[in-house]
Amino acid sequence: MGRYVIRRLIQAIPVLLGATLLIYALVHYLPGDPVQALAGEKRADPIVAEMIRQKYHLNDPFLLQYWNYISGVFQGNLGESLTGRSVSDMIGDAFPYTVNLAVVAFVIEAVVGIAAGVMAALRKGKFLDQLVLISTLLVISVPVFVTGFILQLVLGVQLKNSYGIDFFSVSFNEDDGLRAYLLPAFVLASLSLAYVARLTRTSLMETMRADYVRTAVAKGLKRRRVIGRHALRNALIPIVTFLGADLGGLMGGAVITEKIFNIHGIGGLLAQAVYQKQGTIIVGVVTLLVMIYLVTTLIVDMLYAVLDPRIRYE
Amino acid sequence: MRGATQTKWLVAATAIALAATACSTSSKSSDDKAASGGGTIAVQLGEPQKGLVPQNTAESEGNQVLFALFAGLVDYDRKTNAPRLQVAESIETQDSKLWTIKLKDGYTFHNGEKVTAQSFVDAWNWGANQDNAAEGMPFFDKIEGSEELAPGKDKKPTAKELKGLKVVDDKTFTVSLKAPFSQFKTMLGYSAFYPLPKAFFNDPKAFGENPIGDGPFQMDGAWEHNKQIKIKRYDNYGGTKAHLQGVTFKIYDNLDTAYNDLRADNIQATNKLPISAMSSVASEFGDRYINKPESGVGYIGFPIAYNPAYQKPEIRKAISMAIDREQITKTIFAGTRVPASDFISPLINGYRKDACGDACKYDPAKAKDLFTQAGGLPNNTLELGYNADGGHKEWIEAVGNQLKKNLGIEVTFKPFEKFGKILDSLQKKEYQGAFRMAWQMDYPSIENYLRPIFSKVAIDSGSNYGGYVNDQFETLLSQADSAKTEDEGIKLYQQADDVLIKDMPYIPVYSYQASAAYTKKIKNFDTDAQSRYNLAEVELAG
């Protein structure tokens, strides 16, 4: 197991290098001038623009720029944005919000999603099952920004103005602690939540028909033990795979939710950097996201062994 | 009932999870309503682009904060936009070339340092030096000796100080310009001309995060990036003190969210309304909704310099007359723009309503006649370019359809992904079609609507993308520059404007309208010509 983990981590190095080179090249060859992008709708003053280009070595050939950047990264320096802020500071400021948001969303998604799926599977064809199927279909078919804006308007504005209930605020407010994350996290989680519920339902129904479950029932085990220990544990494998991949997706995909609720996390930072063609920020953020993906997939792979002892790592 | 126990267990777990998250939050309210004195409010802001240094901040968001933190030599009357003395006691000149500036007593920086003539001279020298790559650098190029501090690409500055600036005593300094410029006083309210305290030069970067100004408000803690900038009243301010105890600039990058926060009274004012609010804001906010002329003008431009098809003024005039400005501003912009009838914005001293005359009046029949007489366009087609990132598609297509119908020509559209791309393409003399263009002033002077866009020097270092050149226009500009008084200058600038109206190098289509709204919690709220909040005058209502 230990050797397996080390091998996986070593494999991550070329993946990271490849990913950064690819992203750096993509940004570099994007049309448009980052210095002009900073000036907005006015033309950047030629001398000022040239001084900025020289300062950030934007006139150097691509490979030299990449080499300078990556050797800086290995010395722990993620570089500077064109506006003079350290990229590690920018990521450091934004990252905690995205992590908190993603974790709360993940908890909602896993707990509510699996619970709904289990309940639906155990009451196949009954009212509760229909309810889960219809409501998840609804969630899947409505775009996230619509859900977000409606909830913001109803819970944030109308609830306060009409009933004086100021529980969910319109925009993210750090002082509110965890409460501030609930609404955005629910919006962010809603789509995956629907998938998790449906996946759990199908997977559990499948396993309930398996021979060993029938054996367990025949042995006279309690229903709770049959479902919890025998059926659900096996049914969880595809769900854990989905959840693991989704945790990375939640962090990267928070752009829209973060924007609606004014949370200044990684999503907004990345979107803005792409718009301004600020390579150092984009590569820094993407590298971080790639790392998160690598770690979560590793954790997912190791979780298989916990769920199914027959799986071994060499 | 085994199923029931299962459900109960799950419901309980969910409830515990939700309760746990709810418990850990405090019920304290976000806005500090109970602050002593004048109270505090929160207003909408976008994240400023870079460190808050007046000489290096050209964009609107940072400018808004600097406007609250700094006091310049002059500021502008909010109704007439005429310059009025602020830190300056007097600004005098005999020949519009040598200017003597005297300062008032009593102005100090927020760290206690006195505002002296040296504070201005040092700040301007820093801004004019190309090694500092300050965005405000072009504003100093009228001052004598600026070329030594900014000699251009691959050259090193040969001086540290502008030759044209001389400190006479603590309260007096003189500015000598390269050529007479009657509008110089009007320029002086721009943020690049604000003074800087000594502390700035020790560490410009730290200063940018926590600027020390000489204005009615001071920083209340450093800038919290992407979250907020808090300012509080500066009690030793030399001018009229602010009413409010403090203001929080809450940073948004989504205007819809900011508007919803305004509706819920979580913030008290915004000077940018989302498009989605336009249909409802007037009924929702009533007289707390402000809709007034802003400094921007929208044009359709032509690459006159290198595309012979557009070289005849009659062609451009015919196109102008075939555009129904009324319809475009009403139906597409829902009244957030008004038809333009001059190259100058309505809020500038020297603007003349309907100066453009027939050339900007919708008259399809006349337009068609003029167009045919002038020989029309090659292949009977016209291309309209616009940047696809700024909501211009709709109105450009509407203009295109009007031209199609009224001139009987084929119109094609060319979207560029960003405005900068149109500029690049024009710079390289590649793009052959007509294009959308807009101008927003730097300082409220009629001159600022003429020279930067239509003069010869602006081809290389300004915004004259059409490459328009007219000697008569140039002569009138320099005559206006050397005028002895401001009013005399304005008359001459208007004559230069008349030359443009005759030539129509660009077609003025609409002027922008500024929109802002505020909640019942405050009064005396307004925005200035650059859409900045007048925070120093705002009070809590009741």
Coordinates of C-alpha atoms in Angstrom, one line a residue, chain B:
Chain B
M1 CA -41.9 -0.9 10.4
R2 CA -38.3 -1.5 9.7
G3 CA -38.3 1.0 6.9
A4 CA -39.5 3.6 9.3
T5 CA -36.6 3.3 11.6
Q6 CA -34.3 3.5 8.7
T7 CA -35.9 6.8 7.6
K8 CA -35.8 8.2 11.1
W9 CA -32.1 7.5 11.4
L10 CA -31.4 9.3 8.1
V11 CA -33.6 12.2 8.9
A12 CA -32.0 12.6 12.3
A13 CA -28.5 12.5 10.8
T14 CA -29.4 15.2 8.3
A15 CA -31.0 17.3 10.9
I16 CA -28.0 17.1 13.2
A17 CA -25.7 18.0 10.3
L18 CA -27.8 21.1 9.5
A19 CA -28.2 22.1 13.1
A20 CA -24.5 21.8 13.6
T21 CA -23.9 24.3 10.8
A22 CA -26.6 26.6 12.0
C23 CA -25.4 26.6 15.6
S24 CA -21.9 27.7 14.8
T25 CA -23.1 30.9 13.4
S26 CA -23.6 34.1 15.4
S27 CA -26.7 36.2 14.8
K28 CA -24.8 39.4 14.5
S29 CA -25.9 41.8 11.8
S30 CA -23.6 42.7 9.0
D31 CA -24.0 46.5 8.9
D32 CA -23.0 48.5 11.9
K33 CA -26.1 50.6 12.2
A34 CA -25.4 51.7 15.7
A35 CA -22.1 53.5 15.1
S36 CA -21.7 56.8 16.9
G37 CA -21.6 60.2 15.1
G38 CA -22.7 60.2 11.5
G39 CA -23.1 56.5 11.1
T40 CA -21.7 54.2 8.6
I41 CA -22.9 52.9 5.3
A42 CA -21.8 50.4 2.6
V43 CA -21.7 51.0 -1.1
Q44 CA -21.0 48.9 -4.2
L45 CA -17.6 48.8 -5.8
G46 CA -15.7 46.7 -8.3
E47 CA -12.2 45.4 -7.3
P48 CA -9.7 48.1 -8.2
Q49 CA -7.2 46.9 -10.7
K50 CA -4.0 47.7 -8.9
G51 CA -2.4 49.5 -5.9
L52 CA -4.2 52.7 -5.0
V53 CA -1.7 55.2 -6.1
P54 CA -3.3 58.3 -7.7
Q55 CA -0.6 58.7 -10.3
N56 CA -1.0 55.0 -11.3
T57 CA -4.8 54.6 -11.2
A58 CA -6.6 55.2 -14.4
E59 CA -9.6 52.9 -14.0
S60 CA -12.9 53.9 -12.5
E61 CA -13.1 51.7 -9.4
G62 CA -9.8 52.7 -7.9
N63 CA -10.5 56.3 -8.8
Q64 CA -13.7 56.2 -6.8
V65 CA -11.8 55.2 -3.6
L66 CA -9.1 57.8 -4.3
F67 CA -11.7 60.5 -4.7
A68 CA -12.8 59.9 -1.1
L69 CA -9.2 59.7 0.2
F70 CA -7.7 62.6 -1.6
A71 CA -8.3 66.3 -2.2
G72 CA -6.7 67.8 -5.3
L73 CA -5.9 71.4 -6.3
V74 CA -9.3 71.7 -7.8
D75 CA -12.5 69.7 -7.8
Y76 CA -15.5 70.0 -10.0
D77 CA -18.9 71.6 -9.4
R78 CA -21.3 68.7 -9.6
K79 CA -23.9 70.7 -11.7
T80 CA -21.7 72.6 -14.1
N81 CA -18.5 70.6 -14.0
A82 CA -16.6 73.8 -13.9
P83 CA -13.3 73.5 -11.8
R84 CA -13.4 75.1 -8.4
L85 CA -10.5 75.6 -6.1
Q86 CA -10.0 73.0 -3.4
V87 CA -6.5 72.7 -1.9
A88 CA -5.4 75.6 -4.2
E89 CA -5.8 79.1 -2.9
S90 CA -5.3 80.5 -6.4
I91 CA -4.2 79.2 -9.9
E92 CA -3.1 82.1 -12.0
T93 CA -1.5 82.7 -15.4
Q94 CA -0.8 85.5 -17.8
D95 CA -0.2 83.6 -21.0
S96 CA -1.6 80.1 -20.3
K97 CA 2.0 78.8 -20.3
L98 CA 3.4 79.8 -17.0
W99 CA 1.1 78.9 -14.1
T100 CA 1.5 80.0 -10.5
I101 CA -0.3 77.8 -7.9
K102 CA -0.8 78.9 -4.3
L103 CA -2.0 76.5 -1.7
K104 CA -4.5 77.0 1.2
D105 CA -3.5 76.6 4.8
G106 CA -4.7 73.7 6.9
Y107 CA -4.6 70.7 4.6
T108 CA -2.7 67.7 6.1
F109 CA -2.2 64.1 5.1
H110 CA -3.8 61.5 7.2
N111 CA -0.5 60.8 9.0
G112 CA -0.3 64.4 10.1
E113 CA 2.2 65.6 7.5
K114 CA 1.5 69.0 6.0
V115 CA 0.4 69.3 2.4
T116 CA 3.0 71.6 0.8
A117 CA 4.1 72.7 -2.7
Q118 CA 6.7 70.0 -2.5
S119 CA 4.1 67.3 -1.9
F120 CA 2.7 68.1 -5.3
V121 CA 6.0 68.5 -7.1
D122 CA 7.4 65.2 -5.8
A123 CA 4.2 63.4 -6.7
W124 CA 4.2 64.7 -10.3
N125 CA 7.9 64.0 -10.8
W126 CA 7.3 60.4 -9.7
G127 CA 4.3 60.1 -12.1
A128 CA 6.2 61.6 -15.0
N129 CA 9.1 59.2 -14.7
Q130 CA 8.8 56.3 -17.1
D131 CA 10.7 54.0 -14.9
N132 CA 7.7 54.0 -12.6
A133 CA 5.4 53.0 -15.5
A134 CA 2.6 55.0 -14.0
E135 CA -0.7 55.0 -16.0
G136 CA -1.1 58.7 -15.4
M137 CA 2.2 59.5 -17.1
P138 CA 0.7 60.9 -20.3
F139 CA -0.9 63.7 -18.2
F140 CA 2.4 65.2 -17.5
D141 CA 3.6 65.5 -21.1
K142 CA 2.4 69.0 -21.4
I143 CA 4.9 70.1 -18.7
E144 CA 8.3 71.4 -19.7
G145 CA 11.0 68.7 -19.4
S146 CA 8.7 65.7 -19.5
E147 CA 10.6 64.2 -22.4
E148 CA 13.7 63.9 -20.2
L149 CA 11.8 61.8 -17.7
A150 CA 10.0 59.8 -20.4
P151 CA 12.3 59.6 -23.4
G152 CA 10.6 56.5 -24.7
K153 CA 11.3 52.8 -25.5
D154 CA 14.8 51.4 -24.7
K155 CA 16.0 54.8 -23.3
K156 CA 16.8 55.8 -19.8
P157 CA 15.4 59.0 -18.2
T158 CA 18.1 61.7 -18.1
A159 CA 16.5 63.7 -15.3
K160 CA 14.7 63.0 -12.0
E161 CA 12.7 66.2 -11.9
L162 CA 10.5 68.1 -14.4
K163 CA 12.2 71.2 -15.5
G164 CA 8.9 73.0 -15.6
L165 CA 8.1 72.6 -11.9
K166 CA 9.6 75.1 -9.4
V167 CA 8.9 75.3 -5.7
V168 CA 8.8 79.0 -4.7
D169 CA 8.0 78.5 -1.0
D170 CA 6.0 76.0 1.1
K171 CA 2.7 77.3 -0.2
T172 CA 3.6 78.2 -3.8
F173 CA 4.9 76.5 -6.9
T174 CA 5.0 77.3 -10.6
V175 CA 4.3 75.1 -13.6
S176 CA 5.8 76.0 -16.9
L177 CA 4.2 74.2 -19.9
K178 CA 5.8 73.4 -23.2
A179 CA 3.1 75.3 -25.1
P180 CA 0.2 77.4 -23.8
F181 CA -2.8 75.4 -22.7
S182 CA -5.9 77.4 -21.6
Q183 CA -7.6 74.3 -20.0
F184 CA -4.7 73.4 -17.7
K185 CA -6.7 74.4 -14.6
T186 CA -9.4 72.0 -15.6
M187 CA -7.0 69.1 -15.8
L188 CA -5.8 69.6 -12.3
G189 CA -8.7 67.8 -10.7
Y190 CA -7.6 64.5 -12.3
S191 CA -6.2 62.0 -9.8
A192 CA -2.7 62.0 -11.5
F193 CA -2.3 65.5 -10.1
Y194 CA -3.1 64.6 -6.4
P195 CA -0.2 65.2 -3.9
L196 CA 1.7 62.4 -2.2
P197 CA 3.1 62.3 1.3
K198 CA 6.8 61.5 2.0
A199 CA 5.8 58.0 3.3
F200 CA 4.8 57.0 -0.3
F201 CA 8.4 57.2 -1.6
N202 CA 9.8 54.8 1.0
D203 CA 7.5 52.0 -0.1
P204 CA 5.1 52.7 -3.0
K205 CA 3.8 49.1 -3.0
A206 CA 2.7 49.2 0.7
F207 CA 1.2 52.6 0.1
G208 CA -0.9 51.2 -2.7
E209 CA -2.5 48.7 -0.2
N210 CA -3.0 51.4 2.5
P211 CA -2.9 54.8 0.9
I212 CA -2.4 58.0 2.9
G213 CA -4.3 60.9 1.3
D214 CA -5.3 64.4 2.2
G215 CA -9.0 64.1 1.7
P216 CA -12.1 63.9 3.8
F217 CA -11.8 60.1 4.5
Q218 CA -8.9 58.0 5.5
M219 CA -8.3 54.3 5.3
D220 CA -9.7 52.2 8.1
G221 CA -7.4 49.2 7.8
A222 CA -5.7 48.0 4.7
W223 CA -7.6 47.1 1.5
E224 CA -9.1 43.6 1.8
H225 CA -8.7 42.4 -1.7
N226 CA -11.9 41.3 -3.4
K227 CA -13.9 41.8 -0.2
Q228 CA -14.0 45.4 0.9
I229 CA -12.2 48.7 1.4
K230 CA -13.2 50.4 4.6
I231 CA -12.7 54.2 5.1
K232 CA -13.5 56.5 8.0
R233 CA -13.9 60.2 8.5
Y234 CA -10.6 62.2 8.8
D235 CA -11.3 64.7 11.5
N236 CA -8.4 67.0 10.7
Y237 CA -9.5 67.4 7.1
G238 CA -8.7 70.9 5.8
G239 CA -11.9 71.3 3.8
T240 CA -15.6 70.7 4.6
K241 CA -15.7 67.6 6.8
A242 CA -17.7 64.5 5.9
H243 CA -20.9 63.7 7.7
L244 CA -20.6 60.0 7.8
Q245 CA -18.4 58.3 10.3
G246 CA -17.3 55.6 7.9
V247 CA -18.0 53.9 4.6
T248 CA -17.4 50.4 3.5
F249 CA -16.8 49.8 -0.2
K250 CA -18.2 46.3 -0.7
I251 CA -16.6 44.7 -3.6
Y252 CA -18.7 42.9 -6.2
D253 CA -18.0 41.4 -9.6
N254 CA -21.6 40.7 -10.3
L255 CA -23.9 43.7 -10.6
D256 CA -27.1 41.6 -10.3
T257 CA -25.9 40.5 -6.8
A258 CA -25.0 44.1 -5.9
Y259 CA -28.5 45.2 -7.0
N260 CA -30.2 42.5 -4.9
D261 CA -28.1 43.6 -1.9
L262 CA -29.3 47.1 -2.5
R263 CA -32.9 46.0 -2.6
A264 CA -32.4 44.2 0.7
D265 CA -30.7 47.3 2.1
N266 CA -27.5 45.4 2.8
I267 CA -25.7 48.1 0.9
Q268 CA -27.0 51.7 0.6
A269 CA -25.9 52.8 -2.9
T270 CA -24.7 51.6 -6.2
N271 CA -23.6 53.6 -9.2
K272 CA -23.8 50.7 -11.6
L273 CA -27.1 49.0 -12.3
P274 CA -27.3 45.7 -14.1
I275 CA -29.2 45.6 -17.4
S276 CA -31.8 43.3 -15.8
A277 CA -32.7 46.1 -13.3
M278 CA -33.5 48.7 -16.0
S279 CA -37.1 47.9 -16.4
S280 CA -37.9 47.9 -12.7
V281 CA -35.5 50.3 -11.0
A282 CA -37.5 53.5 -11.6
S283 CA -40.7 52.1 -10.0
E284 CA -38.8 50.4 -7.2
F285 CA -36.6 53.3 -6.2
G286 CA -38.6 56.3 -7.4
D287 CA -36.7 59.5 -6.8
R288 CA -33.9 57.5 -5.3
Y289 CA -33.0 56.4 -8.8
I290 CA -30.7 58.8 -10.6
N291 CA -30.5 58.8 -14.4
K292 CA -28.4 61.7 -15.8
P293 CA -25.9 62.5 -18.5
E294 CA -22.5 60.8 -18.2
S295 CA -19.3 61.7 -19.9
G296 CA -19.2 58.9 -22.5
V297 CA -20.1 59.3 -26.2
G298 CA -20.6 56.4 -28.5
Y299 CA -19.5 56.7 -32.2
I300 CA -19.2 54.8 -35.4
G301 CA -15.7 55.3 -36.8
F302 CA -14.1 54.8 -40.2
P303 CA -10.5 53.9 -41.1
I304 CA -10.3 57.1 -43.2
A305 CA -6.5 57.0 -43.4
Y306 CA -6.2 53.8 -45.4
N307 CA -9.6 52.9 -46.8
P308 CA -10.5 55.2 -49.7
A309 CA -14.1 54.0 -49.7
Y310 CA -14.8 56.1 -46.6
Q311 CA -12.8 59.2 -47.6
K312 CA -15.6 61.3 -48.8
P313 CA -17.3 63.3 -46.0
E314 CA -20.6 63.0 -47.9
I315 CA -20.6 59.3 -47.5
R316 CA -20.1 59.5 -43.8
K317 CA -22.7 62.2 -43.5
A318 CA -25.2 60.1 -45.5
I319 CA -24.6 57.1 -43.2
S320 CA -25.1 59.4 -40.2
M321 CA -28.4 60.6 -41.5
A322 CA -29.6 57.1 -42.2
I323 CA -29.3 56.2 -38.5
D324 CA -32.4 56.5 -36.4
R325 CA -30.8 57.4 -33.1
E326 CA -34.1 57.9 -31.3
Q327 CA -35.2 54.3 -32.0
I328 CA -31.9 52.8 -31.0
T329 CA -31.6 54.6 -27.6
K330 CA -35.3 54.0 -26.8
T331 CA -35.8 50.4 -27.9
I332 CA -32.3 48.9 -27.4
F333 CA -31.0 50.9 -24.5
A334 CA -34.3 51.5 -22.8
G335 CA -33.4 55.1 -22.2
T336 CA -30.0 54.5 -20.7
R337 CA -28.5 56.3 -23.6
V338 CA -29.7 59.5 -25.4
P339 CA -29.2 60.4 -29.0
A340 CA -26.0 62.4 -29.6
S341 CA -26.1 65.7 -31.4
D342 CA -22.5 66.9 -30.8
F343 CA -19.1 65.3 -30.5
I344 CA -19.0 66.7 -26.9
S345 CA -20.9 65.2 -23.9
P346 CA -23.9 67.2 -22.7
L347 CA -22.3 67.7 -19.3
I348 CA -19.3 69.6 -20.5
N349 CA -18.9 73.3 -20.5
G350 CA -19.1 74.2 -24.2
Y351 CA -21.5 71.5 -25.3
R352 CA -24.1 72.8 -27.8
K353 CA -27.4 71.0 -28.2
D354 CA -28.0 70.1 -31.9
A355 CA -24.6 71.5 -32.9
C356 CA -24.4 68.6 -35.3
G357 CA -27.5 69.9 -37.1
D358 CA -28.9 68.1 -40.1
A359 CA -26.0 65.6 -40.2
C360 CA -27.3 63.9 -37.0
K361 CA -31.0 64.1 -37.8
Y362 CA -32.7 61.0 -39.1
D363 CA -33.7 61.7 -42.7
P364 CA -33.7 58.5 -44.8
A365 CA -34.7 60.1 -48.1
K366 CA -32.0 62.8 -47.9
A367 CA -29.5 60.3 -46.8
K368 CA -30.2 58.1 -49.8
D369 CA -29.9 61.0 -52.2
L370 CA -26.6 62.2 -50.7
F371 CA -25.3 58.6 -50.6
T372 CA -26.0 58.1 -54.3
Q373 CA -24.7 61.5 -55.4
A374 CA -21.4 60.8 -53.6
G375 CA -21.0 57.6 -55.5
G376 CA -21.9 55.0 -52.8
L377 CA -19.7 52.3 -51.5
P378 CA -17.6 49.7 -53.5
N379 CA -19.7 46.6 -54.1
N380 CA -22.5 48.4 -52.3
T381 CA -21.5 46.7 -49.0
L382 CA -20.5 48.0 -45.6
E383 CA -18.9 46.1 -42.8
L384 CA -19.6 47.0 -39.2
G385 CA -17.1 45.8 -36.5
Y386 CA -17.8 45.6 -32.8
N387 CA -16.4 43.9 -29.7
A388 CA -18.5 41.0 -28.7
D389 CA -17.7 41.3 -25.0
G390 CA -19.5 44.5 -24.2
G391 CA -23.1 44.2 -25.1
H392 CA -22.8 46.0 -28.4
K393 CA -24.1 43.3 -30.8
E394 CA -27.7 44.5 -30.5
W395 CA -27.3 48.1 -31.3
I396 CA -24.7 47.6 -34.0
E397 CA -27.1 45.1 -35.7
A398 CA -29.9 47.6 -35.4
V399 CA -27.7 50.3 -37.0
G400 CA -26.8 47.8 -39.7
N401 CA -30.5 47.0 -40.5
Q402 CA -31.3 50.7 -40.7
L403 CA -28.5 51.3 -43.1
K404 CA -29.6 48.3 -45.1
K405 CA -33.1 49.6 -45.4
N406 CA -32.4 53.3 -45.8
L407 CA -29.4 53.2 -48.1
G408 CA -30.2 50.0 -50.0
I409 CA -26.8 48.5 -49.2
E410 CA -25.6 45.1 -48.0
V411 CA -24.3 45.2 -44.4
T412 CA -22.1 42.6 -42.8
F413 CA -21.0 42.4 -39.2
K414 CA -17.7 41.5 -37.8
P415 CA -17.5 40.7 -34.1
F416 CA -14.1 41.0 -32.4
E417 CA -13.7 39.2 -29.1
K418 CA -12.4 42.2 -27.3
F419 CA -12.3 45.9 -27.9
G420 CA -8.5 45.8 -27.8
K421 CA -8.6 43.5 -30.9
I422 CA -10.3 46.2 -32.9
L423 CA -7.7 48.6 -31.8
D424 CA -4.9 46.2 -32.7
S425 CA -6.3 45.6 -36.1
L426 CA -6.8 49.3 -36.8
Q427 CA -3.3 50.0 -35.6
K428 CA -1.9 47.5 -38.1
K429 CA -4.1 49.0 -40.8
E430 CA -5.7 45.6 -41.4
Y431 CA -9.4 46.2 -40.7
Q432 CA -11.2 47.9 -43.6
G433 CA -14.7 48.3 -42.2
A434 CA -16.5 50.8 -40.0
F435 CA -16.3 50.1 -36.3
R436 CA -17.9 51.1 -33.0
M437 CA -15.9 53.4 -30.8
A438 CA -16.5 55.2 -27.6
W439 CA -14.8 57.9 -25.6
Q440 CA -14.9 58.7 -21.9
M441 CA -13.3 61.9 -20.7
D442 CA -10.3 62.1 -18.3
Y443 CA -11.1 65.6 -17.2
P444 CA -14.2 67.7 -17.8
S445 CA -12.9 69.9 -20.6
I446 CA -14.2 70.3 -24.2
E447 CA -10.6 69.9 -25.3
N448 CA -10.6 66.4 -23.9
Y449 CA -13.2 65.4 -26.5
L450 CA -11.2 66.8 -29.5
R451 CA -7.5 66.4 -29.3
P452 CA -7.2 62.8 -27.9
I453 CA -9.5 61.4 -30.6
F454 CA -9.2 63.6 -33.7
S455 CA -5.8 65.3 -33.7
K456 CA -2.7 64.4 -35.6
V457 CA -0.6 63.7 -32.5
A458 CA -3.3 61.3 -31.3
I459 CA -2.6 59.0 -34.3
D460 CA 0.6 57.7 -32.7
S461 CA 0.1 58.3 -29.0
G462 CA -3.7 58.8 -28.5
S463 CA -6.9 57.4 -29.7
N464 CA -7.2 58.7 -33.3
Y465 CA -7.8 55.3 -34.7
G466 CA -9.4 56.6 -37.9
G467 CA -6.3 58.5 -38.8
Y468 CA -8.2 61.7 -39.4
V469 CA -6.1 64.7 -40.2
N470 CA -7.3 68.3 -40.9
D471 CA -5.0 71.3 -40.8
Q472 CA -7.7 73.8 -40.0
F473 CA -8.8 71.7 -37.0
E474 CA -5.2 71.6 -35.8
T475 CA -4.8 75.3 -36.1
L476 CA -8.0 76.0 -34.2
L477 CA -6.9 73.6 -31.5
S478 CA -3.6 75.3 -30.9
Q479 CA -5.3 78.7 -31.0
A480 CA -7.7 77.6 -28.4
D481 CA -4.9 76.2 -26.3
S482 CA -3.2 79.6 -26.2
A483 CA -6.3 81.5 -25.4
K484 CA -5.9 83.9 -22.5
T485 CA -9.0 82.9 -20.7
E486 CA -11.0 79.7 -20.4
D487 CA -14.1 81.1 -22.1
E488 CA -12.2 82.4 -25.0
G489 CA -10.6 79.0 -25.3
I490 CA -14.0 77.3 -25.3
K491 CA -15.2 79.4 -28.2
L492 CA -12.2 78.4 -30.3
Y493 CA -12.6 74.7 -29.3
Q494 CA -16.2 75.0 -30.5
Q495 CA -15.0 76.2 -33.9
A496 CA -12.7 73.2 -34.0
D497 CA -15.8 71.1 -33.2
D498 CA -17.5 72.7 -36.1
V499 CA -14.8 71.4 -38.4
L500 CA -15.4 67.9 -37.2
I501 CA -19.2 68.3 -37.7
K502 CA -18.5 69.3 -41.3
D503 CA -16.1 66.4 -41.9
M504 CA -17.8 63.7 -39.8
P505 CA -14.6 61.6 -39.2
Y506 CA -16.7 59.6 -36.7
I507 CA -20.4 59.6 -36.4
P508 CA -21.7 60.4 -32.9
V509 CA -24.5 58.1 -32.2
Y510 CA -25.4 58.4 -28.5
S511 CA -24.3 59.8 -25.2
Y512 CA -24.2 57.6 -22.2
Q513 CA -26.5 58.1 -19.2
A514 CA -25.2 57.4 -15.7
S515 CA -27.6 55.4 -13.5
A516 CA -27.4 55.1 -9.8
A517 CA -29.8 54.2 -7.0
Y518 CA -29.7 54.4 -3.2
T519 CA -31.8 53.2 -0.3
K520 CA -34.0 55.1 2.2
K521 CA -31.3 54.9 4.8
I522 CA -29.3 57.8 3.2
K523 CA -29.9 61.3 1.8
N524 CA -28.0 63.9 -0.2
F525 CA -26.6 61.1 -2.4
D526 CA -25.4 61.9 -5.9
T527 CA -22.7 60.9 -8.4
D528 CA -20.3 63.2 -10.3
A529 CA -19.5 63.4 -14.0
Q530 CA -17.2 60.4 -13.6
S531 CA -19.9 58.5 -11.8
R532 CA -18.1 58.7 -8.5
Y533 CA -20.0 58.8 -5.2
N534 CA -20.1 62.1 -3.4
L535 CA -19.5 60.3 -0.1
A536 CA -18.3 63.4 1.8
E537 CA -21.8 64.9 1.5
V538 CA -23.9 61.9 2.1
E539 CA -25.9 61.8 5.4
L540 CA -28.0 59.2 7.1
A541 CA -31.7 59.9 6.6
G542 CA -33.7 60.6 9.8

